[in-house]
mmCIF file of C-alpha atoms in Angstrom:
data_model
loop_
_atom_site.group_PDB
_atom_site.id
_atom_site.type_symbol
_atom_site.label_atom_id
_atom_site.label_comp_id
_atom_site.label_asym_id
_atom_site.label_seq_id
_atom_site.Cartn_x
_atom_site.Cartn_y
_atom_site.Cartn_z
ATOM 1 C CA UNK A 127 -39.076 63.492 -54.185
ATOM 2 C CA UNK A 128 -36.929 60.631 -55.328
ATOM 3 C CA UNK A 129 -34.111 61.879 -53.849
ATOM 4 C CA UNK A 130 -36.487 61.984 -50.642
ATOM 5 C CA UNK A 131 -37.745 58.184 -50.959
ATOM 6 C CA UNK A 132 -33.746 57.446 -51.602
ATOM 7 C CA UNK A 133 -32.420 59.220 -48.688
ATOM 8 C CA UNK A 134 -35.359 57.542 -46.672
ATOM 9 C CA UNK A 135 -34.368 53.556 -47.981
ATOM 10 C CA UNK A 136 -30.429 54.503 -47.094
ATOM 11 C CA UNK A 137 -31.534 55.533 -43.442
ATOM 12 C CA UNK A 138 -33.615 52.539 -43.162
ATOM 13 C CA UNK A 139 -30.938 50.016 -44.420
ATOM 14 C CA UNK A 140 -28.407 51.709 -41.984
ATOM 15 C CA UNK A 141 -30.578 51.297 -38.958
ATOM 16 C CA UNK A 142 -31.146 47.709 -40.296
ATOM 17 C CA UNK A 143 -27.460 46.832 -40.353
ATOM 18 C CA UNK A 144 -26.927 48.806 -37.124
ATOM 19 C CA UNK A 145 -29.315 46.093 -35.645
ATOM 20 C CA UNK A 146 -26.651 43.309 -37.017
ATOM 21 C CA UNK A 147 -24.119 41.846 -33.871
ATOM 22 C CA UNK A 148 -21.989 39.131 -34.251
ATOM 23 C CA UNK A 149 -21.177 37.181 -30.953
ATOM 24 C CA UNK A 150 -17.788 35.050 -31.188
ATOM 25 C CA UNK A 151 -17.305 31.532 -29.892
ATOM 26 C CA UNK A 152 -16.064 32.638 -26.743
ATOM 27 C CA UNK A 153 -18.389 35.000 -26.126
ATOM 28 C CA UNK A 154 -21.940 35.772 -24.690
ATOM 29 C CA UNK A 155 -24.045 38.176 -25.707
ATOM 30 C CA UNK A 156 -26.248 39.865 -22.690
ATOM 31 C CA UNK A 157 -28.970 42.224 -24.540
ATOM 32 C CA UNK A 158 -30.765 44.802 -22.480
ATOM 33 C CA UNK A 159 -34.330 46.452 -23.625
ATOM 34 C CA UNK A 160 -34.702 50.460 -22.912
ATOM 35 C CA UNK A 161 -32.067 49.724 -19.866
ATOM 36 C CA UNK A 162 -33.416 46.385 -18.482
ATOM 37 C CA UNK A 163 -31.664 42.535 -18.901
ATOM 38 C CA UNK A 164 -33.652 41.204 -21.633
ATOM 39 C CA UNK A 165 -32.136 38.098 -22.734
ATOM 40 C CA UNK A 166 -28.618 36.052 -23.162
ATOM 41 C CA UNK A 167 -27.730 35.225 -26.891
ATOM 42 C CA UNK A 168 -25.240 32.984 -28.043
ATOM 43 C CA UNK A 169 -22.349 32.568 -30.387
ATOM 44 C CA UNK A 170 -23.956 33.501 -34.175
ATOM 45 C CA UNK A 171 -25.267 36.078 -35.943
ATOM 46 C CA UNK A 172 -27.802 37.956 -34.019
ATOM 47 C CA UNK A 173 -30.151 41.300 -34.590
ATOM 48 C CA UNK A 174 -31.270 43.499 -32.185
ATOM 49 C CA UNK A 175 -33.957 46.202 -32.261
ATOM 50 C CA UNK A 176 -31.695 49.529 -33.248
ATOM 51 C CA UNK A 177 -32.221 52.358 -30.867
ATOM 52 C CA UNK A 178 -34.091 50.526 -28.149
ATOM 53 C CA UNK A 179 -31.831 47.423 -27.651
ATOM 54 C CA UNK A 180 -28.293 47.129 -26.992
ATOM 55 C CA UNK A 181 -26.146 44.060 -26.441
ATOM 56 C CA UNK A 182 -23.219 43.531 -24.350
ATOM 57 C CA UNK A 183 -20.756 41.139 -24.547
ATOM 58 C CA UNK A 184 -18.949 39.078 -21.951
ATOM 59 C CA UNK A 185 -15.546 37.088 -22.706
ATOM 60 C CA UNK A 186 -16.029 33.912 -21.117
ATOM 61 C CA UNK A 187 -12.394 32.353 -21.518
ATOM 62 C CA UNK A 188 -10.351 31.899 -18.670
ATOM 63 C CA UNK A 189 -8.261 35.216 -17.799
ATOM 64 C CA UNK A 190 -5.714 35.854 -15.814
ATOM 65 C CA UNK A 191 -5.618 38.838 -13.399
ATOM 66 C CA UNK A 192 -1.934 40.329 -11.661
ATOM 67 C CA UNK A 193 -2.075 41.472 -8.375
ATOM 68 C CA UNK A 194 0.661 43.593 -7.524
ATOM 69 C CA UNK A 195 3.122 43.063 -5.200
ATOM 70 C CA UNK A 196 2.144 44.099 -1.409
ATOM 71 C CA UNK A 197 4.447 44.529 1.610
ATOM 72 C CA UNK A 198 3.020 41.548 4.555
ATOM 73 C CA UNK A 199 3.847 41.189 8.161
ATOM 74 C CA UNK A 200 4.517 37.679 8.678
ATOM 75 C CA UNK A 201 3.678 36.387 12.258
ATOM 76 C CA UNK A 202 7.354 36.435 13.593
ATOM 77 C CA UNK A 203 7.128 40.281 12.565
ATOM 78 C CA UNK A 204 9.355 40.358 8.938
ATOM 79 C CA UNK A 205 8.012 41.920 6.345
ATOM 80 C CA UNK A 206 7.956 40.154 3.053
ATOM 81 C CA UNK A 207 7.242 41.579 -0.255
ATOM 82 C CA UNK A 208 4.641 39.391 -2.131
ATOM 83 C CA UNK A 209 2.317 39.306 -5.618
ATOM 84 C CA UNK A 210 0.431 36.813 -7.091
ATOM 85 C CA UNK A 211 -1.533 36.156 -10.168
ATOM 86 C CA UNK A 212 -5.464 35.009 -10.175
ATOM 87 C CA UNK A 213 -6.873 32.987 -13.135
ATOM 88 C CA UNK A 214 -10.342 33.125 -13.538
ATOM 89 C CA UNK A 215 -13.207 32.449 -15.746
ATOM 90 C CA UNK A 216 -16.944 33.600 -15.704
ATOM 91 C CA UNK A 217 -19.981 31.248 -15.450
ATOM 92 C CA UNK A 218 -22.577 33.854 -15.430
ATOM 93 C CA UNK A 219 -22.864 36.716 -17.789
ATOM 94 C CA UNK A 220 -25.628 38.444 -15.818
ATOM 95 C CA UNK A 221 -23.914 37.943 -12.481
ATOM 96 C CA UNK A 222 -20.646 39.682 -13.790
ATOM 97 C CA UNK A 223 -22.129 42.916 -15.437
ATOM 98 C CA UNK A 224 -24.872 43.482 -12.814
ATOM 99 C CA UNK A 225 -23.243 42.317 -9.488
ATOM 100 C CA UNK A 226 -19.821 44.031 -9.427
ATOM 101 C CA UNK A 227 -19.316 47.392 -11.181
ATOM 102 C CA UNK A 228 -15.574 46.368 -11.590
ATOM 103 C CA UNK A 229 -14.442 42.557 -11.405
ATOM 104 C CA UNK A 230 -10.804 43.472 -11.862
ATOM 105 C CA UNK A 231 -10.494 45.762 -9.340
ATOM 106 C CA UNK A 232 -12.856 43.736 -6.863
ATOM 107 C CA UNK A 233 -10.858 41.052 -6.734
ATOM 108 C CA UNK A 234 -7.258 42.227 -6.851
ATOM 109 C CA UNK A 235 -8.513 44.355 -3.236
ATOM 110 C CA UNK A 236 -9.795 41.002 -2.664
ATOM 111 C CA UNK A 237 -6.612 38.801 -2.851
ATOM 112 C CA UNK A 238 -4.317 41.225 -1.226
ATOM 113 C CA UNK A 239 -6.532 41.836 1.651
ATOM 114 C CA UNK A 240 -6.640 37.833 1.893
ATOM 115 C CA UNK A 241 -3.110 37.284 1.188
ATOM 116 C CA UNK A 242 -2.366 39.714 3.815
ATOM 117 C CA UNK A 243 -4.138 37.696 6.965
ATOM 118 C CA UNK A 244 -3.360 33.883 5.315
ATOM 119 C CA UNK A 245 0.418 35.033 5.231
ATOM 120 C CA UNK A 246 0.093 36.894 9.012
ATOM 121 C CA UNK A 247 -0.669 33.576 10.171
ATOM 122 C CA UNK A 248 2.256 31.810 8.969
ATOM 123 C CA UNK A 249 5.898 32.353 10.232
ATOM 124 C CA UNK A 250 8.680 33.190 7.912
ATOM 125 C CA UNK A 251 10.143 29.878 7.310
ATOM 126 C CA UNK A 252 6.580 28.216 6.722
ATOM 127 C CA UNK A 253 5.317 31.094 4.266
ATOM 128 C CA UNK A 254 8.402 30.485 2.170
ATOM 129 C CA UNK A 255 7.596 26.650 2.647
ATOM 130 C CA UNK A 256 4.011 26.354 1.980
ATOM 131 C CA UNK A 257 3.426 28.414 -1.256
ATOM 132 C CA UNK A 258 0.895 25.258 -2.135
ATOM 133 C CA UNK A 259 -0.962 25.968 1.102
ATOM 134 C CA UNK A 260 -1.303 29.582 0.569
ATOM 135 C CA UNK A 261 -2.597 28.912 -2.764
ATOM 136 C CA UNK A 262 -5.015 26.886 -2.071
ATOM 137 C CA UNK A 263 -6.348 28.862 0.624
ATOM 138 C CA UNK A 264 -6.401 31.717 -1.232
ATOM 139 C CA UNK A 265 -8.073 30.258 -4.298
ATOM 140 C CA UNK A 266 -10.632 28.599 -1.765
ATOM 141 C CA UNK A 267 -11.784 32.261 -0.394
ATOM 142 C CA UNK A 268 -11.809 33.605 -3.718
ATOM 143 C CA UNK A 269 -13.965 31.351 -5.131
ATOM 144 C CA UNK A 270 -16.662 31.759 -2.279
ATOM 145 C CA UNK A 271 -16.577 35.092 -3.122
ATOM 146 C CA UNK A 272 -16.969 35.663 -6.400
ATOM 147 C CA UNK A 273 -19.477 33.140 -6.948
ATOM 148 C CA UNK A 274 -22.075 35.895 -6.224
ATOM 149 C CA UNK A 275 -20.501 37.602 -9.046
ATOM 150 C CA UNK A 276 -20.993 34.785 -11.516
ATOM 151 C CA UNK A 277 -17.018 34.031 -11.173
ATOM 152 C CA UNK A 278 -14.961 30.838 -10.898
ATOM 153 C CA UNK A 279 -11.565 31.181 -9.383
ATOM 154 C CA UNK A 280 -9.670 27.894 -11.009
ATOM 155 C CA UNK A 281 -6.384 28.423 -9.588
ATOM 156 C CA UNK A 282 -4.285 31.221 -7.438
ATOM 157 C CA UNK A 283 -0.484 31.052 -7.726
ATOM 158 C CA UNK A 284 2.006 33.093 -5.403
ATOM 159 C CA UNK A 285 5.326 35.030 -7.639
ATOM 160 C CA UNK A 286 7.253 35.927 -5.087
ATOM 161 C CA UNK A 287 7.298 36.217 -1.499
ATOM 162 C CA UNK A 288 11.015 38.205 -0.762
ATOM 163 C CA UNK A 289 12.183 38.996 2.605
ATOM 164 C CA UNK A 290 14.164 41.916 3.570
ATOM 165 C CA UNK A 291 18.120 42.422 2.302
ATOM 166 C CA UNK A 292 19.723 41.272 5.643
ATOM 167 C CA UNK A 293 16.925 38.442 6.467
ATOM 168 C CA UNK A 294 17.851 37.177 2.995
ATOM 169 C CA UNK A 295 21.688 37.116 3.936
ATOM 170 C CA UNK A 296 20.863 35.472 7.334
ATOM 171 C CA UNK A 297 19.172 33.124 5.365
ATOM 172 C CA UNK A 298 21.955 32.045 3.348
ATOM 173 C CA UNK A 299 23.967 31.805 6.364
ATOM 174 C CA UNK A 300 21.737 29.538 7.984
ATOM 175 C CA UNK A 301 21.670 27.166 5.416
ATOM 176 C CA UNK A 302 25.171 27.400 4.607
ATOM 177 C CA UNK A 303 26.060 26.446 8.593
ATOM 178 C CA UNK A 304 23.467 23.899 8.025
ATOM 179 C CA UNK A 305 24.932 22.509 5.130
ATOM 180 C CA UNK A 306 28.165 22.662 7.020
ATOM 181 C CA UNK A 307 27.083 20.476 9.916
ATOM 182 C CA UNK A 308 25.484 17.911 7.590
ATOM 183 C CA UNK A 309 28.362 17.817 5.643
ATOM 184 C CA UNK A 310 30.098 16.952 9.012
ATOM 185 C CA UNK A 311 27.539 14.613 10.436
ATOM 186 C CA UNK A 312 28.203 12.559 6.793
ATOM 187 C CA UNK A 313 31.442 12.496 7.278
ATOM 188 C CA UNK A 314 31.556 11.489 11.124
ATOM 189 C CA UNK A 315 29.086 8.888 10.066
ATOM 190 C CA UNK A 316 31.595 7.489 7.377
ATOM 191 C CA UNK A 317 34.363 7.071 9.238
ATOM 192 C CA UNK A 318 31.980 5.076 12.306
ATOM 193 C CA UNK A 319 30.949 2.903 9.780
ATOM 194 C CA UNK A 320 34.666 2.007 8.308
ATOM 195 C CA UNK A 321 35.874 1.716 11.614
ATOM 196 C CA UNK A 322 32.693 -1.032 12.360
ATOM 197 C CA UNK A 323 34.271 -2.887 9.238
ATOM 198 C CA UNK A 324 37.746 -2.837 10.073
ATOM 199 C CA UNK A 325 36.748 -4.322 13.657
ATOM 200 C CA UNK A 326 34.231 -6.728 12.374
ATOM 201 C CA UNK A 327 37.224 -7.515 9.768
ATOM 202 C CA UNK A 328 39.512 -8.037 13.027
ATOM 203 C CA UNK A 329 37.212 -9.913 14.613
ATOM 204 C CA UNK A 330 36.139 -12.346 11.870
ATOM 205 C CA UNK A 331 39.978 -12.684 11.542
ATOM 206 C CA UNK A 332 40.533 -13.486 14.843
ATOM 207 C CA UNK A 333 37.566 -16.155 14.658
ATOM 208 C CA UNK A 334 39.121 -17.442 11.687
ATOM 209 C CA UNK A 335 42.562 -18.059 13.615
ATOM 210 C CA UNK A 336 40.865 -19.883 16.493
ATOM 211 C CA UNK A 337 38.896 -22.015 14.363
ATOM 212 C CA UNK A 338 42.207 -22.893 12.761
ATOM 213 C CA UNK A 339 44.167 -23.211 15.898
ATOM 214 C CA UNK A 340 41.552 -25.542 17.462
ATOM 215 C CA UNK A 341 40.942 -27.714 14.437
ATOM 216 C CA UNK A 342 44.935 -28.277 14.131
ATOM 217 C CA UNK A 343 44.566 -29.422 18.222
ATOM 218 C CA UNK A 344 42.412 -31.905 17.130
ATOM 219 C CA UNK A 345 43.944 -33.312 14.123
ATOM 220 C CA UNK A 346 47.144 -33.368 16.010
ATOM 221 C CA UNK A 347 45.262 -35.084 19.180
ATOM 222 C CA UNK A 348 43.383 -37.310 16.593
ATOM 223 C CA UNK A 349 46.837 -38.636 15.398
ATOM 224 C CA UNK A 350 48.624 -38.750 18.662
ATOM 225 C CA UNK A 351 44.966 -41.229 19.608
ATOM 226 C CA UNK A 352 45.731 -43.192 16.670
ATOM 227 C CA UNK A 353 49.299 -43.382 17.399
ATOM 228 C CA UNK A 354 48.340 -44.983 20.885
ATOM 229 C CA UNK A 355 45.779 -46.862 19.441
ATOM 230 C CA UNK A 356 48.012 -48.853 16.899
ATOM 231 C CA UNK A 357 50.950 -49.187 19.837
ATOM 232 C CA UNK A 358 48.223 -50.947 22.283
ATOM 233 C CA UNK A 359 47.077 -52.909 19.529
ATOM 234 C CA UNK A 360 50.318 -53.791 18.090
ATOM 235 C CA UNK A 361 50.945 -54.842 21.685
ATOM 236 C CA UNK A 362 47.845 -57.032 22.545
ATOM 237 C CA UNK A 363 48.750 -58.823 18.950
ATOM 238 C CA UNK A 364 52.217 -59.972 19.832
ATOM 239 C CA UNK A 365 50.677 -61.034 23.381
ATOM 240 C CA UNK A 366 47.848 -63.032 21.866
ATOM 241 C CA UNK A 367 50.656 -64.410 19.585
ATOM 242 C CA UNK A 368 52.810 -66.026 21.928
ATOM 243 C CA UNK A 369 49.921 -66.867 24.168
ATOM 244 C CA UNK A 370 48.379 -69.207 20.933
ATOM 245 C CA UNK A 371 52.090 -70.299 20.510
ATOM 246 C CA UNK A 372 52.207 -71.625 24.052
ATOM 247 C CA UNK A 373 49.395 -73.469 23.550
ATOM 248 C CA UNK A 374 49.358 -74.796 20.291
ATOM 249 C CA UNK A 375 53.417 -75.293 19.887
ATOM 250 C CA UNK A 376 53.725 -76.599 23.502
ATOM 251 C CA UNK A 377 57.457 -75.968 23.976
ATOM 252 C CA UNK A 378 59.666 -76.569 26.902
ATOM 253 C CA UNK A 379 59.645 -74.453 29.572
ATOM 254 C CA UNK A 380 62.823 -73.081 28.902
ATOM 255 C CA UNK A 381 62.160 -72.028 25.626
ATOM 256 C CA UNK A 382 58.752 -70.130 26.868
ATOM 257 C CA UNK A 383 60.775 -68.624 29.160
ATOM 258 C CA UNK A 384 63.000 -67.100 27.126
ATOM 259 C CA UNK A 385 60.204 -66.116 24.874
ATOM 260 C CA UNK A 386 58.157 -64.635 27.274
ATOM 261 C CA UNK A 387 61.377 -62.668 28.658
ATOM 262 C CA UNK A 388 61.783 -61.384 24.962
ATOM 263 C CA UNK A 389 58.107 -60.191 24.757
ATOM 264 C CA UNK A 390 57.888 -58.661 28.176
ATOM 265 C CA UNK A 391 61.036 -56.686 27.425
ATOM 266 C CA UNK A 392 59.362 -55.301 24.359
ATOM 267 C CA UNK A 393 56.088 -54.345 26.253
ATOM 268 C CA UNK A 394 58.484 -52.977 28.931
ATOM 269 C CA UNK A 395 59.554 -50.260 26.077
ATOM 270 C CA UNK A 396 56.424 -48.947 25.793
ATOM 271 C CA UNK A 397 54.813 -46.490 27.799
ATOM 272 C CA UNK A 398 51.999 -48.820 29.526
ATOM 273 C CA UNK A 399 52.531 -49.309 33.310
ATOM 274 C CA UNK A 400 50.779 -52.333 34.402
ATOM 275 C CA UNK A 401 51.387 -55.728 32.263
ATOM 276 C CA UNK A 402 48.849 -58.918 32.892
ATOM 277 C CA UNK A 403 49.809 -62.291 32.673
ATOM 278 C CA UNK A 404 47.270 -65.298 32.203
ATOM 279 C CA UNK A 405 47.550 -67.327 35.450
ATOM 280 C CA UNK A 406 48.019 -70.879 32.750
ATOM 281 C CA UNK A 407 51.615 -69.044 31.458
ATOM 282 C CA UNK A 408 52.646 -68.162 35.129
ATOM 283 C CA UNK A 409 52.243 -71.775 36.246
ATOM 284 C CA UNK A 410 54.081 -72.787 32.856
ATOM 285 C CA UNK A 411 56.802 -70.592 33.661
ATOM 286 C CA UNK A 412 57.448 -72.589 37.141
ATOM 287 C CA UNK A 413 60.457 -73.945 35.604
ATOM 288 C CA UNK A 414 61.916 -70.929 35.584
ATOM 289 C CA UNK A 415 62.455 -70.011 39.268
ATOM 290 C CA UNK A 416 64.116 -67.028 38.913
ATOM 291 C CA UNK A 417 60.939 -65.645 36.934
ATOM 292 C CA UNK A 418 59.381 -63.200 39.758
ATOM 293 C CA UNK A 419 63.189 -61.540 40.124
ATOM 294 C CA UNK A 420 63.789 -60.544 36.506
ATOM 295 C CA UNK A 421 60.353 -58.957 36.190
ATOM 296 C CA UNK A 422 61.738 -56.907 39.259
ATOM 297 C CA UNK A 423 64.542 -55.928 37.406
ATOM 298 C CA UNK A 424 62.843 -54.969 34.820
ATOM 299 C CA UNK A 425 64.110 -50.979 33.952
ATOM 300 C CA UNK A 426 61.337 -48.263 35.033
ATOM 301 C CA UNK A 427 59.602 -46.243 31.440
ATOM 302 C CA UNK A 428 58.209 -42.927 31.216
ATOM 303 C CA UNK A 429 58.942 -42.067 35.051
ATOM 304 C CA UNK A 430 56.991 -44.589 36.309
ATOM 305 C CA UNK A 431 57.712 -48.163 37.407
ATOM 306 C CA UNK A 432 56.738 -51.271 34.948
ATOM 307 C CA UNK A 433 55.259 -54.050 37.156
ATOM 308 C CA UNK A 434 54.020 -57.454 36.164
ATOM 309 C CA UNK A 435 51.217 -58.907 37.930
ATOM 310 C CA UNK A 436 50.505 -62.487 37.945
ATOM 311 C CA UNK A 437 46.243 -62.685 38.205
ATOM 312 C CA UNK A 438 43.816 -65.344 38.784
ATOM 313 C CA UNK A 439 42.978 -68.476 40.334
ATOM 314 C CA UNK A 440 43.479 -71.687 39.497
ATOM 315 C CA UNK A 441 42.052 -73.359 36.492
ATOM 316 C CA UNK A 442 38.473 -74.932 37.149
ATOM 317 C CA UNK A 443 37.542 -78.535 34.869
ATOM 318 C CA UNK A 444 36.797 -76.689 32.289
ATOM 319 C CA UNK A 445 40.217 -75.081 31.502
ATOM 320 C CA UNK A 446 38.164 -71.087 32.055
ATOM 321 C CA UNK A 447 41.508 -68.291 31.673
ATOM 322 C CA UNK A 448 40.582 -65.393 33.708
ATOM 323 C CA UNK A 449 42.651 -62.200 33.048
#
């Protein structure tokens, strides 16, 4: 009798212990009662009714599905080998258990089908350079399709887009030709810029030389102008002094005639072609009857004939002088 009681106690303990379940932090427990969904339990120590209830644990962490390589035909009829990886996480443990039989197989087949459709709409060059575009389109399609399965696709990454060997070699030759073309363009552009800089340098040098020559010509002209002005001022000052001597000193007519002749000879040595003499001075020289003949005999200077002119009218009562 005691053995039977001990056996029953041991059996009860085994049954109770079989109803204890531990749900880890990254899991959720789906409890079924007699084959029907009963409840979802959170992480921790959970107890179910043995024999009548069963718990199925679902991993809620982000998981990875590796899509196997497959051959895909692009829009320009090039066969490429493509494979990808899919990252997903479960949002509803009940749906993922009851709405799809095998999620991994289902999402793999769905990814392969849509990958063929997306790349089939692209040229080879576009498929090689549009990885981000392909990833985003495939993720959007998979996320919408797996929503009813209680799964959210977080991201999709293309691992490889590999053209055939002959296409790869042709692409390498094309890239080499493109690099050579760009190098030739850069070299030609460098030569062009060099020639432009040389031409600009020659232009600036010519401009500076022309400006220097013009400045030198202006300075020479200014010096010549200053020289002529100084000579003219000196001659004018000499005439004024002679004129003042006539009025202040009241010399004899013979002395005046001699001084005038000396002054006129000095004036005749200059470049002036005409000489103006006050009328009073000409009258004061009346004693020298041959004065006009002397003027005529003066030698020419600078290809021009020196000419002495006596202009004016007889002075009025006010003694006004005209020149």
